[in-house]
């Protein structure tokens, strides 16, 4: 399935992609695939000489990952801010609530530093609650799971 087959929600969409309704199994009704949320962040301040992947490019990569791995994008959480310790991140907080509540079985993030500046400790609360993917680092909480089972 190519990424073009998945509907792209509007920029300010807060619910499932049009035509999809949430069901209790965490799968979209139009494709029958499990949901994944995308958490995207681009810092407002980028250090000189540093290239930052745009929000759009992050979304395109997340949607490509979802299509390749058999997921349907449920929600795209977009932040355009620097994520230092004192910064409020309502989109991040809402994404974490969705994961912890079991609303979505997977969360895709471009890179660990886009998720949090606190490092791996910030991931611990959601491990075991959902599949977590950090694309840039090629980290996937499901890696090795099938072999151990």
MMTF fields as JSON, N, C-alpha, C and O atoms, coordinates in Angstrom:
{
  "mmtfVersion": "1.0.0",
  "mmtfProducer": "UNKNOWN",
  "numBonds": 595,
  "numAtoms": 596,
  "numGroups": 149,
  "numChains": 1,
  "numModels": 1,
  "chainsPerModel": [1],
  "groupsPerChain": [149],
  "chainIdList": ["A"],
  "bondAtomList": [4, 2, 8, 6, 12, 10, 16, 14, 20, 18, 24, 22, 28, 26, 32, 30, 36, 34, 40, 38, 44, 42, 48, 46, 52, 50, 56, 54, 60, 58, 64, 62, 68, 66, 72, 70, 76, 74, 80, 78, 84, 82, 88, 86, 92, 90, 96, 94, 100, 98, 104, 102, 108, 106, 112, 110, 116, 114, 120, 118, 124, 122, 128, 126, 132, 130, 136, 134, 140, 138, 144, 142, 148, 146, 152, 150, 156, 154, 160, 158, 164, 162, 168, 166, 172, 170, 176, 174, 180, 178, 184, 182, 188, 186, 192, 190, 196, 194, 200, 198, 204, 202, 208, 206, 212, 210, 216, 214, 220, 218, 224, 222, 228, 226, 232, 230, 236, 234, 240, 238, 244, 242, 248, 246, 252, 250, 256, 254, 260, 258, 264, 262, 268, 266, 272, 270, 276, 274, 280, 278, 284, 282, 288, 286, 292, 290, 296, 294, 300, 298, 304, 302, 308, 306, 312, 310, 316, 314, 320, 318, 324, 322, 328, 326, 332, 330, 336, 334, 340, 338, 344, 342, 348, 346, 352, 350, 356, 354, 360, 358, 364, 362, 368, 366, 372, 370, 376, 374, 380, 378, 384, 382, 388, 386, 392, 390, 396, 394, 400, 398, 404, 402, 408, 406, 412, 410, 416, 414, 420, 418, 424, 422, 428, 426, 432, 430, 436, 434, 440, 438, 444, 442, 448, 446, 452, 450, 456, 454, 460, 458, 464, 462, 468, 466, 472, 470, 476, 474, 480, 478, 484, 482, 488, 486, 492, 490, 496, 494, 500, 498, 504, 502, 508, 506, 512, 510, 516, 514, 520, 518, 524, 522, 528, 526, 532, 530, 536, 534, 540, 538, 544, 542, 548, 546, 552, 550, 556, 554, 560, 558, 564, 562, 568, 566, 572, 570, 576, 574, 580, 578, 584, 582, 588, 586, 592, 590],
  "bondOrderList": [1, 1, 1, 1, 1, 1, 1, 1, 1, 1, 1, 1, 1, 1, 1, 1, 1, 1, 1, 1, 1, 1, 1, 1, 1, 1, 1, 1, 1, 1, 1, 1, 1, 1, 1, 1, 1, 1, 1, 1, 1, 1, 1, 1, 1, 1, 1, 1, 1, 1, 1, 1, 1, 1, 1, 1, 1, 1, 1, 1, 1, 1, 1, 1, 1, 1, 1, 1, 1, 1, 1, 1, 1, 1, 1, 1, 1, 1, 1, 1, 1, 1, 1, 1, 1, 1, 1, 1, 1, 1, 1, 1, 1, 1, 1, 1, 1, 1, 1, 1, 1, 1, 1, 1, 1, 1, 1, 1, 1, 1, 1, 1, 1, 1, 1, 1, 1, 1, 1, 1, 1, 1, 1, 1, 1, 1, 1, 1, 1, 1, 1, 1, 1, 1, 1, 1, 1, 1, 1, 1, 1, 1, 1, 1, 1, 1, 1, 1],
  "groupList": [{"groupName": "UNK", "atomNameList": ["N", "CA", "C", "O"], "elementList": ["N", "C", "C", "O"], "formalChargeList": [0, 0, 0, 0], "bondAtomList": [1, 0, 2, 1, 3, 2], "bondOrderList": [1, 1, 2], "singleLetterCode": "X", "chemCompType": "L-PEPTIDE LINKING"}],
  "groupTypeList": [0, 0, 0, 0, 0, 0, 0, 0, 0, 0, 0, 0, 0, 0, 0, 0, 0, 0, 0, 0, 0, 0, 0, 0, 0, 0, 0, 0, 0, 0, 0, 0, 0, 0, 0, 0, 0, 0, 0, 0, 0, 0, 0, 0, 0, 0, 0, 0, 0, 0, 0, 0, 0, 0, 0, 0, 0, 0, 0, 0, 0, 0, 0, 0, 0, 0, 0, 0, 0, 0, 0, 0, 0, 0, 0, 0, 0, 0, 0, 0, 0, 0, 0, 0, 0, 0, 0, 0, 0, 0, 0, 0, 0, 0, 0, 0, 0, 0, 0, 0, 0, 0, 0, 0, 0, 0, 0, 0, 0, 0, 0, 0, 0, 0, 0, 0, 0, 0, 0, 0, 0, 0, 0, 0, 0, 0, 0, 0, 0, 0, 0, 0, 0, 0, 0, 0, 0, 0, 0, 0, 0, 0, 0, 0, 0, 0, 0, 0, 0],
  "groupIdList": [1, 2, 3, 4, 5, 6, 7, 8, 9, 10, 11, 12, 13, 14, 15, 16, 17, 18, 19, 20, 21, 22, 23, 24, 25, 26, 27, 28, 29, 30, 31, 32, 33, 34, 35, 36, 37, 38, 39, 40, 41, 42, 43, 44, 45, 46, 47, 48, 49, 50, 51, 52, 53, 54, 55, 56, 57, 58, 59, 60, 61, 62, 63, 64, 65, 66, 67, 68, 69, 70, 71, 72, 73, 74, 75, 76, 77, 78, 79, 80, 81, 82, 83, 84, 85, 86, 87, 88, 89, 90, 91, 92, 93, 94, 95, 96, 97, 98, 99, 100, 101, 102, 103, 104, 105, 106, 107, 108, 109, 110, 111, 112, 113, 114, 115, 116, 117, 118, 119, 120, 121, 122, 123, 124, 125, 126, 127, 128, 129, 130, 131, 132, 133, 134, 135, 136, 137, 138, 139, 140, 141, 142, 143, 144, 145, 146, 147, 148, 149],
  "secStructList": [7, 7, 4, 4, 4, 1, 7, 7, 7, 7, 6, 6, 7, 7, 1, 1, 7, 6, 6, 7, 7, 7, 7, 6, 6, 1, 5, 7, 6, 6, 6, 7, 7, 3, 3, 3, 3, 3, 3, 3, 3, 3, 7, 1, 1, 7, 7, 6, 6, 7, 7, 7, 7, 7, 2, 2, 2, 2, 2, 2, 2, 2, 2, 2, 2, 2, 2, 2, 2, 6, 3, 3, 3, 3, 3, 3, 3, 3, 3, 3, 1, 7, 7, 7, 6, 6, 7, 7, 7, 2, 2, 2, 2, 2, 2, 2, 2, 2, 2, 2, 6, 6, 1, 7, 1, 3, 3, 3, 3, 1, 7, 2, 2, 2, 2, 7, 6, 6, 4, 4, 4, 4, 6, 4, 4, 4, 5, 6, 6, 5, 3, 3, 3, 3, 6, 6, 6, 6, 3, 3, 6, 6, 6, 6, 2, 2, 2, 2, 7],
  "xCoordList": [0.856, 0.0, 0.894, 1.832, 0.635, 1.447, 0.854, -0.314, 1.698, 1.217, 0.111, -0.689, 0.039, -0.993, -2.383, -3.384, -2.463, -3.764, -4.371, -5.564, -3.562, -4.081, -4.535, -3.803, -5.722, -6.212, -5.384, -4.997, -5.112, -4.338, -5.31, -6.053, -5.313, -6.236, -5.842, -4.697, -6.803, -6.519, -5.513, -5.337, -4.86, -3.805, -4.264, -3.479, -5.514, -5.989, -6.915, -7.672, -6.851, -7.714, -7.416, -6.257, -8.469, -8.244, -8.777, -8.602, -9.419, -9.977, -9.389, -8.428, -9.965, -9.498, -9.643, -10.441, -8.871, -8.96, -10.395, -11.074, -10.859, -12.226, -12.539, -11.737, -13.68, -14.08, -13.713, -14.161, -12.906, -12.508, -13.174, -13.23, -13.66, -14.198, -13.434, -13.014, -13.26, -12.54, -13.412, -14.612, -12.819, -13.545, -12.757, -11.638, -13.307, -12.686, -11.457, -10.72, -11.22, -10.072, -8.823, -7.781, -8.878, -7.714, -7.355, -6.199, -8.358, -8.122, -9.067, -10.17, -8.629, -9.505, -10.527, -10.23, -11.723, -12.801, -12.691, -13.237, -12.0, -11.929, -10.815, -10.961, -9.708, -8.604, -8.456, -7.826, -9.026, -8.876, -7.476, -7.091, -6.715, -5.335, -5.273, -6.13, -4.278, -4.121, -3.734, -3.11, -4.116, -3.79, -2.367, -1.793, -1.814, -0.573, -0.776, -1.366, -0.299, -0.265, 1.136, 2.115, 1.23, 2.522, 2.722, 1.863, 3.851, 4.202, 5.341, 6.448, 5.062, 6.022, 6.404, 5.55, 7.693, 8.134, 9.312, 10.244, 9.255, 10.375, 10.622, 9.699, 11.865, 12.209, 12.07, 12.394, 11.587, 11.533, 12.937, 13.21, 13.835, 15.211, 16.081, 16.118, 16.77, 17.664, 19.074, 19.33, 19.989, 21.379, 21.978, 21.646, 22.861, 23.519, 24.243, 24.954, 24.055, 24.707, 23.964, 24.345, 22.929, 22.161, 20.953, 20.252, 20.719, 19.547, 18.461, 18.697, 17.282, 16.15, 15.127, 14.771, 14.659, 13.657, 12.337, 11.879, 11.733, 10.49, 9.369, 9.439, 8.349, 7.17, 6.578, 6.209, 6.495, 5.931, 6.755, 6.198, 8.094, 8.964, 8.838, 8.842, 8.725, 8.521, 7.203, 7.143, 6.16, 4.858, 4.921, 4.391, 5.567, 5.697, 6.43, 6.035, 7.502, 8.242, 7.388, 7.405, 6.636, 5.767, 4.674, 4.38, 4.074, 3.037, 3.618, 2.973, 4.826, 5.484, 5.763, 5.562, 6.229, 6.476, 5.167, 5.134, 4.093, 2.798, 2.355, 1.935, 2.446, 2.033, 2.893, 2.38, 4.182, 5.111, 4.9, 5.113, 4.48, 4.352, 2.905, 2.648, 1.963, 0.581, -0.193, -0.979, 0.021, -0.712, -1.488, -1.161, -2.506, -3.303, -3.118, -3.298, -2.764, -2.532, -3.862, -4.784, -3.937, -5.148, -5.105, -6.092, -3.962, -3.84, -2.418, -1.464, -2.285, -0.975, -0.886, -1.653, 0.063, 0.284, 1.458, 2.573, 1.228, 2.262, 2.645, 1.787, 3.949, 4.468, 5.564, 6.413, 5.538, 6.594, 7.119, 6.79, 7.949, 8.488, 9.746, 10.006, 10.517, 11.685, 11.223, 10.487, 11.648, 11.125, 12.06, 12.49, 12.367, 13.182, 12.304, 11.08, 12.893, 12.193, 11.009, 10.036, 11.062, 9.988, 8.89, 7.902, 9.051, 8.104, 6.896, 7.035, 5.703, 4.477, 4.254, 4.389, 3.91, 3.715, 2.351, 2.274, 1.278, -0.06, -0.272, -0.989, 0.329, 0.17, 0.877, 0.343, 2.076, 2.82, 2.007, 1.839, 1.502, 0.709, -0.524, -0.851, -1.207, -2.398, -2.033, -2.766, -0.912, -0.457, -0.169, -0.526, 0.472, 0.79, -0.488, -0.58, -1.461, -2.749, -3.389, -3.905, -3.36, -3.954, -3.257, -3.911, -1.93, -1.17, -1.464, -1.77, -1.373, -1.568, -2.996, -3.22, -3.964, -5.369, -5.676, -6.768, -4.722, -4.945, -5.74, -6.261, -5.837, -6.584, -5.879, -6.522, -4.571, -3.784, -2.713, -2.039, -2.539, -1.571, -0.13, 0.774, 0.105, 1.474, 1.675, 0.755, 2.91, 3.29, 4.593, 5.578, 4.596, 5.775, 6.308, 5.55, 7.623, 8.291, 9.526, 10.212, 9.815, 10.965, 12.267, 13.064, 12.479, 13.732, 13.485, 12.571, 14.308, 14.171, 14.228, 13.479, 15.096, 15.162, 13.954, 13.753, 13.142, 11.879, 10.808, 9.851, 10.968, 10.024, 10.235, 9.289, 11.485, 11.789, 13.276, 14.09, 13.63, 15.033, 15.502, 16.675, 14.602, 14.952, 15.543, 15.963, 15.579, 16.178, 15.268, 14.046, 15.892, 15.155, 14.21, 13.191, 14.521, 13.649, 12.227, 11.281, 12.071, 10.732, 9.899, 8.676, 10.553, 9.855, 9.305, 8.321, 9.937, 9.603, 8.106, 7.561, 7.412, 5.986, 5.103, 4.067, 5.494, 4.633, 5.095, 4.375, 6.276, 6.723, 5.774, 5.411, 5.392, 4.436, 2.993, 2.092, 2.763, 1.405, 1.119, -0.026, 2.173, 2.031, 3.376, 4.42, 3.338, 4.563, 5.089, 4.333, 6.36, 6.96, 8.105, 8.99, 8.078, 9.08, 9.778, 9.129, 11.124, 11.945, 12.677, 13.671, 12.178, 12.618, 14.103, 14.813, 14.578, 15.96, 16.959, 17.938, 16.71, 17.608, 17.367, 18.122, 16.303, 15.891, 15.602, 15.978, 14.933, 14.533, 13.05, 12.234, 12.719, 11.347, 11.14, 11.847, 10.184, 9.962, 9.545, 9.584, 9.149, 8.758, 9.923, 9.77, 11.083, 12.226, 12.581, 12.771, 12.668, 13.019, 11.846, 11.977, 10.689, 9.525, 9.071, 8.793, 9.001, 8.531, 9.495, 9.059, 10.801, 11.781, 11.679, 11.91, 11.336, 11.263, 9.975, 9.917, 8.948, 7.642, 7.61, 6.583],
  "yCoordList": [-1.171, 0.0, 1.224, 1.294, 2.184, 3.387, 4.427, 4.349, 5.422, 6.458, 7.275, 7.879, 7.316, 8.101, 7.487, 8.168, 6.211, 5.592, 5.96, 5.753, 6.506, 6.918, 8.361, 9.213, 8.647, 10.018, 10.854, 10.387, 12.083, 12.995, 13.931, 14.657, 13.925, 14.806, 16.258, 16.568, 17.147, 18.568, 18.978, 18.277, 20.092, 20.559, 20.681, 20.45, 21.039, 21.237, 20.112, 20.265, 19.001, 17.877, 17.36, 17.193, 17.11, 16.587, 15.177, 14.565, 14.655, 13.314, 12.406, 12.767, 11.227, 10.3, 10.907, 11.821, 10.397, 10.849, 10.697, 9.738, 11.625, 11.594, 10.227, 9.671, 9.699, 8.397, 7.266, 6.135, 7.555, 6.532, 6.834, 7.988, 5.839, 6.009, 5.111, 4.015, 5.57, 4.791, 3.636, 3.803, 2.487, 1.386, 0.916, 1.377, 0.034, -0.358, -1.237, -1.464, -1.736, -2.6, -1.845, -2.473, -0.521, 0.257, 0.091, 0.267, -0.252, -0.376, 0.539, 0.83, 0.992, 1.84, 0.97, -0.158, 1.495, 0.705, 0.614, -0.314, 1.552, 1.498, 0.574, -0.04, 0.457, -0.396, -1.658, -2.623, -1.656, -2.797, -2.909, -3.965, -1.833, -1.818, -1.197, -0.386, -1.561, -0.901, 0.562, 0.927, 1.375, 2.791, 3.061, 2.299, 4.157, 4.728, 6.238, 6.81, 6.878, 8.337, 8.791, 8.098, 9.959, 10.56, 11.769, 12.648, 11.819, 12.974, 13.692, 13.165, 14.903, 15.667, 16.938, 17.615, 17.259, 18.508, 19.068, 18.349, 20.368, 21.1, 22.286, 23.029, 22.453, 23.559, 24.883, 24.989, 25.884, 27.228, 27.777, 28.525, 27.407, 27.867, 26.687, 25.651, 26.858, 25.825, 26.397, 27.492, 25.622, 26.087, 26.288, 25.572, 27.266, 27.562, 26.331, 25.648, 26.062, 24.921, 23.6, 22.587, 23.596, 22.376, 22.336, 23.334, 21.188, 21.01, 20.321, 19.302, 20.89, 20.29, 19.822, 20.562, 18.605, 18.06, 18.787, 18.894, 19.281, 20.033, 19.137, 17.91, 19.783, 19.062, 18.237, 17.077, 18.836, 18.147, 16.906, 15.841, 17.053, 15.917, 14.823, 13.638, 15.211, 14.222, 13.478, 12.255, 14.22, 13.581, 12.613, 11.504, 13.036, 12.15, 10.862, 9.781, 10.966, 9.772, 8.89, 7.666, 9.517, 8.755, 8.024, 6.865, 8.691, 8.051, 6.92, 5.888, 7.114, 6.05, 4.845, 3.702, 5.102, 4.015, 3.261, 2.03, 4.018, 3.397, 2.493, 1.358, 2.986, 2.194, 0.943, -0.138, 1.091, -0.033, -1.109, -2.294, -0.692, -1.629, -2.018, -2.656, -1.636, -2.073, -1.336, -1.943, -0.029, 0.804, 1.881, 2.22, 2.41, 3.514, 4.699, 4.557, 5.852, 7.029, 7.525, 7.852, 7.572, 8.013, 9.503, 10.206, 9.988, 11.383, 11.849, 11.101, 13.084, 13.704, 14.855, 15.816, 14.741, 15.766, 16.618, 16.111, 17.912, 18.802, 19.862, 20.528, 20.006, 21.051, 21.812, 21.215, 23.121, 23.962, 24.818, 25.996, 24.176, 24.852, 24.142, 22.997, 24.839, 24.228, 23.538, 24.123, 22.308, 21.491, 21.473, 20.404, 22.605, 22.655, 22.368, 22.336, 22.162, 21.657, 22.512, 21.97, 23.825, 24.687, 24.935, 25.606, 24.41, 24.659, 23.743, 22.533, 24.338, 23.542, 22.986, 23.693, 21.704, 21.007, 20.315, 19.105, 21.069, 20.477, 19.338, 18.387, 19.408, 18.325, 17.063, 15.962, 17.224, 16.088, 15.467, 14.249, 16.321, 15.831, 15.065, 14.01, 15.593, 14.928, 13.592, 12.613, 13.549, 12.296, 11.257, 10.088, 11.674, 10.746, 10.233, 9.057, 11.112, 10.689, 9.63, 8.631, 9.838, 8.877, 7.521, 6.478, 7.541, 6.286, 5.59, 4.398, 6.325, 5.734, 5.229, 4.281, 5.869, 5.446, 4.259, 3.696, 3.881, 2.764, 3.132, 2.254, 4.431, 4.869, 4.518, 4.421, 4.327, 4.057, 3.021, 3.159, 1.991, 0.942, 1.248, 0.488, 2.36, 2.672, 4.175, 4.924, 4.599, 6.003, 6.075, 5.433, 6.86, 7.056, 8.457, 9.427, 8.563, 9.848, 9.829, 8.81, 10.936, 10.969, 10.648, 9.835, 11.289, 11.077, 11.259, 11.974, 10.606, 10.69, 12.132, 12.496, 12.967, 14.358, 15.176, 16.281, 14.67, 15.318, 14.947, 15.695, 13.795, 13.33, 14.103, 14.659, 14.137, 14.799, 15.068, 14.311, 16.14, 16.439, 15.708, 15.788, 15.009, 14.283, 12.912, 12.206, 12.532, 11.26, 10.076, 10.206, 8.926, 7.663, 7.612, 6.925, 8.323, 8.256, 8.725, 8.303, 9.588, 10.078, 9.025, 9.147, 7.999, 6.949, 5.873, 5.207, 5.707, 4.612, 4.523, 3.42, 5.637, 5.498, 4.886, 4.298, 5.013, 4.475, 3.119, 2.48, 2.671, 1.343, 0.287, 0.326, -0.621, -1.656, -1.23, -2.068, 0.066, 0.568, 0.636, 0.493, 0.856, 0.986, 0.687, 0.746, 0.37, 0.242, 1.653, 2.532, 1.882, 3.199, 3.084, 2.241, 3.95, 3.922, 5.268, 6.31, 5.242, 6.428, 6.165, 5.44, 6.758, 6.449, 6.724, 5.857, 7.891, 8.284, 7.328, 6.93, 6.967, 6.075, 4.598, 3.724, 4.338, 2.971, 2.157, 0.99, 2.801, 2.143, 1.811, 2.638, 0.606, 0.143, -0.727, -1.716, -0.361, -1.117, -2.56, -3.388, -2.877, -4.238, -5.085, -6.298, -4.486, -5.251, -6.344, -6.082, -7.555, -8.687, -9.291, -10.361, -8.623, -9.116, -10.472, -11.395, -10.572, -11.834, -12.979, -14.106, -12.695, -13.744, -14.198, -15.369, -13.285, -13.626, -14.368, -15.104, -14.174, -14.773, -16.25, -16.901],
  "zCoordList": [0.0, 0.0, 0.0, 0.795, -0.862, -0.897, 0.039, 0.422, 0.408, 1.315, 0.677, 1.392, -0.656, -1.304, -1.114, -1.331, -0.711, -0.501, 0.834, 1.052, 1.733, 3.03, 2.952, 2.449, 3.437, 3.448, 4.398, 5.469, 4.012, 4.85, 5.552, 4.891, 6.909, 7.62, 7.435, 7.107, 7.649, 7.587, 8.641, 9.637, 8.438, 9.341, 10.786, 11.705, 10.996, 12.369, 12.816, 13.775, 12.127, 12.458, 13.856, 14.235, 14.614, 15.961, 16.117, 17.171, 15.096, 15.188, 14.141, 13.462, 14.007, 12.989, 11.604, 11.399, 10.656, 9.28, 8.796, 9.164, 7.981, 7.475, 6.882, 6.132, 7.212, 6.709, 7.652, 7.466, 8.657, 9.62, 10.946, 11.37, 11.579, 12.91, 13.847, 13.476, 15.04, 16.032, 16.494, 16.715, 16.637, 17.236, 18.449, 18.675, 19.207, 20.466, 20.285, 21.244, 19.076, 18.857, 18.434, 18.248, 18.273, 17.865, 16.401, 16.016, 15.572, 14.147, 13.389, 13.852, 12.222, 11.424, 10.714, 10.319, 10.557, 9.976, 8.465, 7.866, 7.833, 6.362, 5.872, 4.815, 6.606, 6.171, 7.019, 6.587, 8.211, 9.115, 9.687, 10.188, 9.617, 10.104, 11.493, 11.843, 12.286, 13.584, 13.381, 12.385, 14.339, 14.289, 14.755, 15.534, 14.264, 14.771, 14.815, 13.899, 15.859, 15.932, 15.569, 15.847, 14.946, 14.622, 15.517, 15.581, 16.207, 17.035, 16.335, 16.231, 15.855, 15.067, 15.803, 16.376, 15.785, 16.414, 15.655, 15.294, 15.418, 14.86, 15.779, 16.114, 16.178, 17.052, 16.32, 15.137, 17.03, 16.451, 16.286, 15.347, 17.202, 17.15, 16.712, 17.376, 15.599, 15.095, 15.121, 14.621, 15.719, 15.806, 14.426, 13.481, 14.321, 13.053, 12.523, 13.261, 11.256, 10.632, 10.831, 10.244, 11.636, 11.898, 10.974, 10.81, 10.378, 9.527, 10.332, 10.981, 10.278, 10.986, 9.966, 9.049, 10.124, 9.222, 9.461, 10.599, 8.397, 8.529, 9.06, 8.992, 9.582, 10.064, 8.913, 9.098, 7.745, 6.573, 6.216, 5.951, 6.212, 5.892, 6.952, 6.62, 8.225, 9.293, 9.07, 9.195, 8.741, 8.515, 7.334, 7.403, 6.26, 5.097, 5.464, 5.026, 6.268, 6.69, 7.592, 7.466, 8.508, 9.4, 8.638, 8.931, 7.667, 6.861, 6.011, 5.822, 5.503, 4.73, 5.629, 5.219, 6.857, 7.808, 8.073, 8.055, 8.319, 8.622, 7.469, 7.696, 6.26, 5.096, 4.95, 4.661, 5.149, 4.998, 6.059, 5.799, 7.258, 8.373, 8.696, 9.717, 7.83, 8.002, 9.075, 9.804, 9.181, 10.137, 9.393, 8.256, 10.033, 9.514, 10.464, 11.674, 9.929, 10.777, 11.331, 10.585, 12.657, 13.353, 13.622, 13.408, 14.092, 14.544, 14.314, 14.527, 13.879, 13.707, 14.704, 14.635, 15.632, 16.661, 16.19, 16.07, 15.918, 15.392, 16.413, 16.993, 16.622, 17.516, 16.784, 16.123, 16.908, 16.354, 17.498, 17.632, 18.318, 19.504, 19.968, 19.598, 20.78, 21.401, 22.673, 23.468, 22.866, 23.97, 25.177, 25.609, 25.704, 26.915, 28.119, 27.993, 29.265, 30.446, 30.897, 31.422, 30.709, 31.198, 30.162, 30.459, 28.977, 27.9, 28.037, 28.214, 27.952, 27.979, 26.579, 25.581, 26.533, 25.255, 25.255, 25.47, 25.016, 25.069, 24.069, 24.379, 22.884, 21.899, 22.377, 22.249, 22.925, 23.486, 24.619, 24.681, 25.518, 26.651, 26.173, 26.717, 25.158, 24.634, 23.983, 24.125, 23.274, 22.659, 23.74, 23.588, 24.825, 25.91, 26.584, 26.936, 26.76, 27.334, 26.437, 26.935, 25.123, 24.188, 24.278, 24.281, 24.351, 24.446, 25.776, 25.801, 26.865, 28.192, 28.4, 29.152, 27.728, 27.841, 26.93, 26.991, 26.093, 25.186, 23.944, 23.256, 23.651, 22.472, 21.17, 20.124, 21.22, 20.018, 20.357, 21.378, 19.531, 19.849, 19.452, 19.797, 18.725, 18.302, 18.2, 17.873, 18.489, 18.389, 17.601, 17.963, 16.52, 15.692, 15.927, 15.922, 16.135, 16.315, 15.426, 15.34, 14.772, 13.878, 14.613, 14.146, 15.764, 16.503, 17.992, 18.402, 18.786, 20.243, 20.729, 21.636, 20.152, 20.613, 20.165, 20.669, 19.233, 18.869, 19.881, 20.083, 20.514, 21.529, 22.821, 23.38, 23.297, 24.559, 24.663, 24.135, 25.34, 25.617, 26.878, 27.241, 27.533, 28.753, 28.456, 29.373, 27.187, 26.814, 27.072, 27.146, 27.207, 27.302, 28.5, 28.438, 29.593, 30.78, 30.474, 31.139, 29.481, 29.149, 28.414, 28.334, 27.882, 27.147, 28.087, 27.765, 29.239, 30.159, 30.476, 30.454, 30.771, 31.13, 30.041, 30.352, 28.775, 27.717, 27.194, 26.426, 27.594, 27.161, 27.72, 28.896, 26.898, 27.3, 27.101, 27.116, 26.916, 26.671, 25.177, 24.747, 24.386, 22.942, 22.292, 22.942, 21.024, 20.249, 20.026, 19.614, 20.289, 20.136, 19.139, 19.286, 18.113, 17.067, 17.007, 16.923, 17.052, 16.814, 15.505, 15.472, 14.435, 13.088, 12.861, 12.352, 13.222, 12.949, 13.589, 12.958, 14.829, 15.559, 15.238, 15.666, 14.478, 14.147, 15.413, 15.525, 16.347, 17.591, 17.519, 17.113, 17.914, 17.884, 19.126, 19.319, 19.955, 21.195, 20.924, 21.834, 19.7, 19.351, 18.854, 18.71, 18.587, 18.097, 19.087, 20.275, 18.598, 19.449, 20.181, 20.774, 20.154, 20.891, 20.363, 21.129, 19.028, 18.46, 18.79, 19.025, 18.807, 19.103, 20.549, 20.85, 21.443, 22.871, 23.209, 24.194, 22.395, 22.69, 22.373, 22.565]
}
